[in-house]
Amino acid sequence: KNGSLIAALYEAHAAGIKRNTQGFEAVKKCPELCLVQVPVQHGKEDLTIYRDASQRVLNELVSYIKRATGSASVSEENIEKIRIKKASIDKIYIDMISTALDMAKKIIFQREEVTPNMVVRRRRIQ
């Protein structure tokens, strides 16, 4: 009733609703907003179920990325360079630049029928 929001969807952000906005203020700004009370333990919110769900989603993402990049013949070295940062309970950043570059090189080499070694040799000769 008097609590504040622990998370807000992007659509709510567009209406000016952010994390820590009081519930009643959020409903004033966006009457169709649906507020959900999180479990409470010892007078404080208990985010355990949300943290657990967030970790399960993160684990699935990592597993999927490794399977997908492995099937795309991305080198093990570049798969290991994938950086995953959990920014909050509902936000994850994934940096796959090495993997993307590796995949792009393979596509280019397939189209031009050249190998990475041929490209290296050309650069050294010039």
mmCIF file of N, CA, C and O in Angstrom, residues 29-103:
data_model
loop_
_atom_site.group_PDB
_atom_site.id
_atom_site.type_symbol
_atom_site.label_atom_id
_atom_site.label_comp_id
_atom_site.label_asym_id
_atom_site.label_seq_id
_atom_site.Cartn_x
_atom_site.Cartn_y
_atom_site.Cartn_z
ATOM 1 N N LYS A 29 0.114 7.980 -11.967
ATOM 2 C CA LYS A 29 0.705 8.243 -13.282
ATOM 3 C C LYS A 29 0.199 7.270 -14.340
ATOM 4 O O LYS A 29 0.146 7.600 -15.520
ATOM 5 N N CYS A 30 -0.125 6.069 -13.899
ATOM 6 C CA CYS A 30 -0.500 5.012 -14.847
ATOM 7 C C CYS A 30 -1.599 4.158 -14.198
ATOM 8 O O CYS A 30 -1.313 3.122 -13.594
ATOM 9 N N PRO A 31 -2.873 4.594 -14.308
ATOM 10 C CA PRO A 31 -3.976 3.908 -13.618
ATOM 11 C C PRO A 31 -4.127 2.425 -13.975
ATOM 12 O O PRO A 31 -4.604 1.641 -13.158
ATOM 13 N N GLU A 32 -3.714 2.027 -15.180
ATOM 14 C CA GLU A 32 -3.857 0.614 -15.572
ATOM 15 C C GLU A 32 -2.715 -0.258 -15.037
ATOM 16 O O GLU A 32 -2.658 -1.458 -15.283
ATOM 17 N N LEU A 33 -1.816 0.351 -14.281
ATOM 18 C CA LEU A 33 -0.667 -0.362 -13.720
ATOM 19 C C LEU A 33 -1.126 -1.473 -12.777
ATOM 20 O O LEU A 33 -2.052 -1.308 -11.998
ATOM 21 N N CYS A 34 -0.456 -2.608 -12.873
ATOM 22 C CA CYS A 34 -0.752 -3.738 -11.993
ATOM 23 C C CYS A 34 0.417 -3.891 -11.017
ATOM 24 O O CYS A 34 1.528 -4.203 -11.428
ATOM 25 N N LEU A 35 0.155 -3.659 -9.748
ATOM 26 C CA LEU A 35 1.190 -3.802 -8.720
ATOM 27 C C LEU A 35 1.088 -5.175 -8.090
ATOM 28 O O LEU A 35 -0.001 -5.672 -7.825
ATOM 29 N N VAL A 36 2.237 -5.783 -7.836
ATOM 30 C CA VAL A 36 2.286 -7.106 -7.213
ATOM 31 C C VAL A 36 3.091 -6.988 -5.918
ATOM 32 O O VAL A 36 4.222 -6.488 -5.933
ATOM 33 N N GLN A 37 2.507 -7.437 -4.836
ATOM 34 C CA GLN A 37 3.194 -7.410 -3.541
ATOM 35 C C GLN A 37 4.197 -8.557 -3.484
ATOM 36 O O GLN A 37 3.848 -9.709 -3.721
ATOM 37 N N VAL A 38 5.447 -8.244 -3.212
ATOM 38 C CA VAL A 38 6.448 -9.296 -3.053
ATOM 39 C C VAL A 38 6.299 -9.908 -1.668
ATOM 40 O O VAL A 38 5.775 -9.267 -0.750
ATOM 41 N N PRO A 39 6.755 -11.130 -1.491
ATOM 42 C CA PRO A 39 6.690 -11.738 -0.160
ATOM 43 C C PRO A 39 7.456 -10.890 0.863
ATOM 44 O O PRO A 39 8.447 -10.242 0.518
ATOM 45 N N VAL A 40 6.980 -10.897 2.083
ATOM 46 C CA VAL A 40 7.603 -10.131 3.160
ATOM 47 C C VAL A 40 8.029 -11.091 4.257
ATOM 48 O O VAL A 40 7.305 -12.025 4.598
ATOM 49 N N GLN A 41 9.219 -10.865 4.776
ATOM 50 C CA GLN A 41 9.721 -11.669 5.892
ATOM 51 C C GLN A 41 10.432 -10.727 6.851
ATOM 52 O O GLN A 41 11.278 -9.930 6.435
ATOM 53 N N HIS A 42 10.063 -10.810 8.116
ATOM 54 C CA HIS A 42 10.643 -9.951 9.157
ATOM 55 C C HIS A 42 10.466 -8.465 8.843
ATOM 56 O O HIS A 42 11.362 -7.653 9.076
ATOM 57 N N GLY A 43 9.323 -8.108 8.251
ATOM 58 C CA GLY A 43 9.029 -6.714 7.969
ATOM 59 C C GLY A 43 9.733 -6.136 6.748
ATOM 60 O O GLY A 43 9.622 -4.954 6.469
ATOM 61 N N LYS A 44 10.471 -6.964 6.017
ATOM 62 C CA LYS A 44 11.171 -6.501 4.811
ATOM 63 C C LYS A 44 10.810 -7.405 3.642
ATOM 64 O O LYS A 44 10.445 -8.560 3.839
ATOM 65 N N GLU A 45 10.963 -6.852 2.433
ATOM 66 C CA GLU A 45 10.660 -7.680 1.261
ATOM 67 C C GLU A 45 11.653 -8.833 1.175
ATOM 68 O O GLU A 45 12.822 -8.683 1.485
ATOM 69 N N ASP A 46 11.137 -9.981 0.765
ATOM 70 C CA ASP A 46 11.961 -11.175 0.602
ATOM 71 C C ASP A 46 12.045 -11.465 -0.895
ATOM 72 O O ASP A 46 11.099 -11.966 -1.492
ATOM 73 N N LEU A 47 13.167 -11.142 -1.491
ATOM 74 C CA LEU A 47 13.336 -11.279 -2.938
ATOM 75 C C LEU A 47 13.930 -12.619 -3.353
ATOM 76 O O LEU A 47 14.322 -12.791 -4.506
ATOM 77 N N THR A 48 13.974 -13.565 -2.446
ATOM 78 C CA THR A 48 14.603 -14.866 -2.720
ATOM 79 C C THR A 48 14.053 -15.515 -3.979
ATOM 80 O O THR A 48 14.828 -15.970 -4.829
ATOM 81 N N ILE A 49 12.728 -15.564 -4.131
ATOM 82 C CA ILE A 49 12.169 -16.252 -5.312
ATOM 83 C C ILE A 49 12.550 -15.524 -6.601
ATOM 84 O O ILE A 49 12.786 -16.156 -7.626
ATOM 85 N N TYR A 50 12.652 -14.194 -6.544
ATOM 86 C CA TYR A 50 13.038 -13.435 -7.726
ATOM 87 C C TYR A 50 14.529 -13.620 -8.036
ATOM 88 O O TYR A 50 14.913 -13.731 -9.193
ATOM 89 N N ARG A 51 15.349 -13.640 -7.005
ATOM 90 C CA ARG A 51 16.789 -13.866 -7.217
ATOM 91 C C ARG A 51 17.033 -15.258 -7.794
ATOM 92 O O ARG A 51 17.843 -15.431 -8.707
ATOM 93 N N ASP A 52 16.316 -16.245 -7.246
ATOM 94 C CA ASP A 52 16.459 -17.621 -7.748
ATOM 95 C C ASP A 52 16.024 -17.715 -9.215
ATOM 96 O O ASP A 52 16.693 -18.334 -10.033
ATOM 97 N N ALA A 53 14.891 -17.085 -9.543
ATOM 98 C CA ALA A 53 14.398 -17.111 -10.926
ATOM 99 C C ALA A 53 15.382 -16.392 -11.848
ATOM 100 O O ALA A 53 15.668 -16.866 -12.950
ATOM 101 N N SER A 54 15.919 -15.274 -11.391
ATOM 102 C CA SER A 54 16.896 -14.523 -12.172
ATOM 103 C C SER A 54 18.130 -15.372 -12.458
ATOM 104 O O SER A 54 18.650 -15.389 -13.573
ATOM 105 N N GLN A 55 18.601 -16.110 -11.458
ATOM 106 C CA GLN A 55 19.772 -16.971 -11.638
ATOM 107 C C GLN A 55 19.476 -18.107 -12.611
ATOM 108 O O GLN A 55 20.322 -18.457 -13.437
ATOM 109 N N ARG A 56 18.255 -18.667 -12.546
ATOM 110 C CA ARG A 56 17.886 -19.740 -13.484
ATOM 111 C C ARG A 56 17.873 -19.213 -14.918
ATOM 112 O O ARG A 56 18.340 -19.886 -15.838
ATOM 113 N N VAL A 57 17.334 -17.995 -15.118
ATOM 114 C CA VAL A 57 17.312 -17.395 -16.455
ATOM 115 C C VAL A 57 18.744 -17.172 -16.942
ATOM 116 O O VAL A 57 19.080 -17.495 -18.086
ATOM 117 N N LEU A 58 19.598 -16.648 -16.086
ATOM 118 C CA LEU A 58 21.002 -16.418 -16.441
ATOM 119 C C LEU A 58 21.674 -17.731 -16.835
ATOM 120 O O LEU A 58 22.363 -17.805 -17.857
ATOM 121 N N ASN A 59 21.466 -18.782 -16.051
ATOM 122 C CA ASN A 59 22.061 -20.090 -16.356
ATOM 123 C C ASN A 59 21.588 -20.606 -17.717
ATOM 124 O O ASN A 59 22.376 -21.152 -18.492
ATOM 125 N N GLU A 60 20.293 -20.447 -18.010
ATOM 126 C CA GLU A 60 19.753 -20.893 -19.297
ATOM 127 C C GLU A 60 20.357 -20.092 -20.452
ATOM 128 O O GLU A 60 20.681 -20.654 -21.498
ATOM 129 N N LEU A 61 20.499 -18.782 -20.273
ATOM 130 C CA LEU A 61 21.110 -17.945 -21.306
ATOM 131 C C LEU A 61 22.534 -18.392 -21.605
ATOM 132 O O LEU A 61 22.920 -18.541 -22.760
ATOM 133 N N VAL A 62 23.314 -18.595 -20.565
ATOM 134 C CA VAL A 62 24.706 -19.030 -20.733
ATOM 135 C C VAL A 62 24.744 -20.371 -21.465
ATOM 136 O O VAL A 62 25.503 -20.549 -22.420
ATOM 137 N N SER A 63 23.907 -21.289 -21.043
ATOM 138 C CA SER A 63 23.864 -22.607 -21.674
ATOM 139 C C SER A 63 23.475 -22.498 -23.149
ATOM 140 O O SER A 63 24.098 -23.100 -24.016
ATOM 141 N N TYR A 64 22.457 -21.701 -23.437
ATOM 142 C CA TYR A 64 22.004 -21.531 -24.815
ATOM 143 C C TYR A 64 23.095 -20.891 -25.679
ATOM 144 O O TYR A 64 23.369 -21.336 -26.792
ATOM 145 N N ILE A 65 23.724 -19.840 -25.165
ATOM 146 C CA ILE A 65 24.766 -19.147 -25.922
ATOM 147 C C ILE A 65 25.911 -20.102 -26.251
ATOM 148 O O ILE A 65 26.407 -20.136 -27.371
ATOM 149 N N LYS A 66 26.318 -20.895 -25.281
ATOM 150 C CA LYS A 66 27.419 -21.839 -25.517
ATOM 151 C C LYS A 66 27.023 -22.896 -26.553
ATOM 152 O O LYS A 66 27.822 -23.248 -27.419
ATOM 153 N N ARG A 67 25.777 -23.384 -26.484
ATOM 154 C CA ARG A 67 25.321 -24.366 -27.474
ATOM 155 C C ARG A 67 25.254 -23.733 -28.863
ATOM 156 O O ARG A 67 25.717 -24.300 -29.842
ATOM 157 N N ALA A 68 24.673 -22.523 -28.940
ATOM 158 C CA ALA A 68 24.481 -21.860 -30.234
ATOM 159 C C ALA A 68 25.814 -21.485 -30.869
ATOM 160 O O ALA A 68 26.023 -21.700 -32.066
ATOM 161 N N THR A 69 26.722 -20.939 -30.087
ATOM 162 C CA THR A 69 28.008 -20.547 -30.652
ATOM 163 C C THR A 69 28.847 -21.769 -30.987
ATOM 164 O O THR A 69 29.578 -21.772 -31.967
ATOM 165 N N GLY A 70 28.715 -22.821 -30.206
ATOM 166 C CA GLY A 70 29.433 -24.063 -30.493
ATOM 167 C C GLY A 70 28.976 -24.668 -31.805
ATOM 168 O O GLY A 70 29.786 -25.122 -32.612
ATOM 169 N N SER A 71 27.658 -24.628 -32.051
ATOM 170 C CA SER A 71 27.146 -25.191 -33.301
ATOM 171 C C SER A 71 27.475 -24.291 -34.492
ATOM 172 O O SER A 71 27.417 -24.721 -35.627
ATOM 173 N N ALA A 72 27.833 -23.038 -34.233
ATOM 174 C CA ALA A 72 28.227 -22.115 -35.305
ATOM 175 C C ALA A 72 29.736 -22.163 -35.540
ATOM 176 O O ALA A 72 30.296 -21.313 -36.209
ATOM 177 N N SER A 73 30.399 -23.149 -34.969
ATOM 178 C CA SER A 73 31.842 -23.350 -35.120
ATOM 179 C C SER A 73 32.668 -22.172 -34.622
ATOM 180 O O SER A 73 33.684 -21.830 -35.205
ATOM 181 N N VAL A 74 32.217 -21.547 -33.560
ATOM 182 C CA VAL A 74 32.984 -20.470 -32.931
ATOM 183 C C VAL A 74 34.061 -21.129 -32.085
ATOM 184 O O VAL A 74 33.810 -22.134 -31.416
ATOM 185 N N SER A 75 35.255 -20.573 -32.101
ATOM 186 C CA SER A 75 36.356 -21.175 -31.356
ATOM 187 C C SER A 75 36.065 -21.180 -29.857
ATOM 188 O O SER A 75 35.413 -20.278 -29.332
ATOM 189 N N GLU A 76 36.548 -22.203 -29.195
ATOM 190 C CA GLU A 76 36.376 -22.331 -27.741
ATOM 191 C C GLU A 76 36.951 -21.111 -27.024
ATOM 192 O O GLU A 76 36.383 -20.622 -26.052
ATOM 193 N N GLU A 77 38.053 -20.610 -27.548
ATOM 194 C CA GLU A 77 38.696 -19.426 -26.964
ATOM 195 C C GLU A 77 37.742 -18.227 -26.970
ATOM 196 O O GLU A 77 37.616 -17.506 -25.993
ATOM 197 N N ASN A 78 37.041 -18.022 -28.095
ATOM 198 C CA ASN A 78 36.116 -16.891 -28.182
ATOM 199 C C ASN A 78 34.839 -17.133 -27.395
ATOM 200 O O ASN A 78 34.235 -16.182 -26.902
ATOM 201 N N ILE A 79 34.425 -18.373 -27.264
ATOM 202 C CA ILE A 79 33.265 -18.666 -26.410
ATOM 203 C C ILE A 79 33.599 -18.276 -24.983
ATOM 204 O O ILE A 79 32.778 -17.685 -24.275
ATOM 205 N N GLU A 80 34.827 -18.564 -24.549
ATOM 206 C CA GLU A 80 35.244 -18.222 -23.186
ATOM 207 C C GLU A 80 35.353 -16.711 -22.973
ATOM 208 O O GLU A 80 35.326 -16.237 -21.847
ATOM 209 N N LYS A 81 35.480 -15.942 -24.060
ATOM 210 C CA LYS A 81 35.598 -14.481 -23.944
ATOM 211 C C LYS A 81 34.245 -13.791 -23.776
ATOM 212 O O LYS A 81 34.201 -12.590 -23.575
ATOM 213 N N ILE A 82 33.160 -14.540 -23.912
ATOM 214 C CA ILE A 82 31.838 -13.951 -23.733
ATOM 215 C C ILE A 82 31.725 -13.459 -22.294
ATOM 216 O O ILE A 82 31.986 -14.194 -21.355
ATOM 217 N N ARG A 83 31.362 -12.204 -22.142
ATOM 218 C CA ARG A 83 31.240 -11.602 -20.816
ATOM 219 C C ARG A 83 29.760 -11.397 -20.506
ATOM 220 O O ARG A 83 29.028 -10.853 -21.316
ATOM 221 N N ILE A 84 29.371 -11.839 -19.331
ATOM 222 C CA ILE A 84 27.990 -11.684 -18.894
ATOM 223 C C ILE A 84 28.003 -10.961 -17.562
ATOM 224 O O ILE A 84 28.697 -11.364 -16.636
ATOM 225 N N LYS A 85 27.255 -9.870 -17.509
ATOM 226 C CA LYS A 85 27.186 -9.082 -16.288
ATOM 227 C C LYS A 85 25.727 -8.953 -15.863
ATOM 228 O O LYS A 85 24.889 -8.504 -16.636
ATOM 229 N N LYS A 86 25.485 -9.348 -14.655
ATOM 230 C CA LYS A 86 24.134 -9.222 -14.109
ATOM 231 C C LYS A 86 24.039 -7.830 -13.497
ATOM 232 O O LYS A 86 24.675 -7.529 -12.498
ATOM 233 N N ALA A 87 23.258 -6.948 -14.128
ATOM 234 C CA ALA A 87 23.156 -5.563 -13.675
ATOM 235 C C ALA A 87 22.170 -5.413 -12.526
ATOM 236 O O ALA A 87 22.351 -4.565 -11.659
ATOM 237 N N SER A 88 21.140 -6.220 -12.530
ATOM 238 C CA SER A 88 20.140 -6.167 -11.457
ATOM 239 C C SER A 88 19.350 -7.471 -11.496
ATOM 240 O O SER A 88 19.654 -8.363 -12.274
ATOM 241 N N ILE A 89 18.334 -7.527 -10.696
ATOM 242 C CA ILE A 89 17.540 -8.754 -10.610
ATOM 243 C C ILE A 89 16.835 -9.068 -11.927
ATOM 244 O O ILE A 89 16.535 -10.214 -12.226
ATOM 245 N N ASP A 90 16.605 -8.025 -12.741
ATOM 246 C CA ASP A 90 15.874 -8.232 -13.995
ATOM 247 C C ASP A 90 16.610 -7.699 -15.227
ATOM 248 O O ASP A 90 16.020 -7.507 -16.271
ATOM 249 N N LYS A 91 17.924 -7.491 -15.109
ATOM 250 C CA LYS A 91 18.680 -6.965 -16.248
ATOM 251 C C LYS A 91 20.046 -7.630 -16.331
ATOM 252 O O LYS A 91 20.771 -7.709 -15.351
ATOM 253 N N ILE A 92 20.361 -8.118 -17.545
ATOM 254 C CA ILE A 92 21.625 -8.804 -17.787
ATOM 255 C C ILE A 92 22.251 -8.216 -19.047
ATOM 256 O O ILE A 92 21.568 -7.992 -20.039
ATOM 257 N N TYR A 93 23.565 -7.947 -19.007
ATOM 258 C CA TYR A 93 24.295 -7.476 -20.180
ATOM 259 C C TYR A 93 25.190 -8.612 -20.673
ATOM 260 O O TYR A 93 25.866 -9.255 -19.886
ATOM 261 N N ILE A 94 25.173 -8.819 -21.993
ATOM 262 C CA ILE A 94 25.987 -9.869 -22.591
ATOM 263 C C ILE A 94 26.886 -9.238 -23.648
ATOM 264 O O ILE A 94 26.397 -8.625 -24.593
ATOM 265 N N ASP A 95 28.197 -9.364 -23.476
ATOM 266 C CA ASP A 95 29.175 -8.854 -24.434
ATOM 267 C C ASP A 95 29.704 -10.039 -25.226
ATOM 268 O O ASP A 95 30.417 -10.878 -24.685
ATOM 269 N N MET A 96 29.320 -10.096 -26.491
ATOM 270 C CA MET A 96 29.723 -11.210 -27.353
ATOM 271 C C MET A 96 30.554 -10.722 -28.532
ATOM 272 O O MET A 96 30.564 -11.345 -29.579
ATOM 273 N N ILE A 97 31.271 -9.616 -28.375
ATOM 274 C CA ILE A 97 31.982 -9.024 -29.495
ATOM 275 C C ILE A 97 33.002 -9.987 -30.113
ATOM 276 O O ILE A 97 33.070 -10.115 -31.333
ATOM 277 N N SER A 98 33.766 -10.694 -29.284
ATOM 278 C CA SER A 98 34.757 -11.644 -29.831
ATOM 279 C C SER A 98 34.070 -12.741 -30.619
ATOM 280 O O SER A 98 34.526 -13.138 -31.692
ATOM 281 N N THR A 99 32.968 -13.229 -30.083
ATOM 282 C CA THR A 99 32.214 -14.284 -30.751
ATOM 283 C C THR A 99 31.629 -13.776 -32.060
ATOM 284 O O THR A 99 31.703 -14.444 -33.093
ATOM 285 N N ALA A 100 31.062 -12.576 -32.034
ATOM 286 C CA ALA A 100 30.475 -12.001 -33.249
ATOM 287 C C ALA A 100 31.544 -11.796 -34.329
ATOM 288 O O ALA A 100 31.307 -12.085 -35.505
ATOM 289 N N LEU A 101 32.711 -11.301 -33.929
ATOM 290 C CA LEU A 101 33.797 -11.104 -34.896
ATOM 291 C C LEU A 101 34.266 -12.436 -35.471
ATOM 292 O O LEU A 101 34.521 -12.555 -36.670
ATOM 293 N N ASP A 102 34.373 -13.444 -34.612
ATOM 294 C CA ASP A 102 34.772 -14.773 -35.051
ATOM 295 C C ASP A 102 33.775 -15.310 -36.082
ATOM 296 O O ASP A 102 34.158 -15.821 -37.132
ATOM 297 N N MET A 103 32.479 -15.155 -35.792
ATOM 298 C CA MET A 103 31.451 -15.641 -36.708
ATOM 299 C C MET A 103 31.483 -14.852 -38.017
ATOM 300 O O MET A 103 31.349 -15.429 -39.097
#
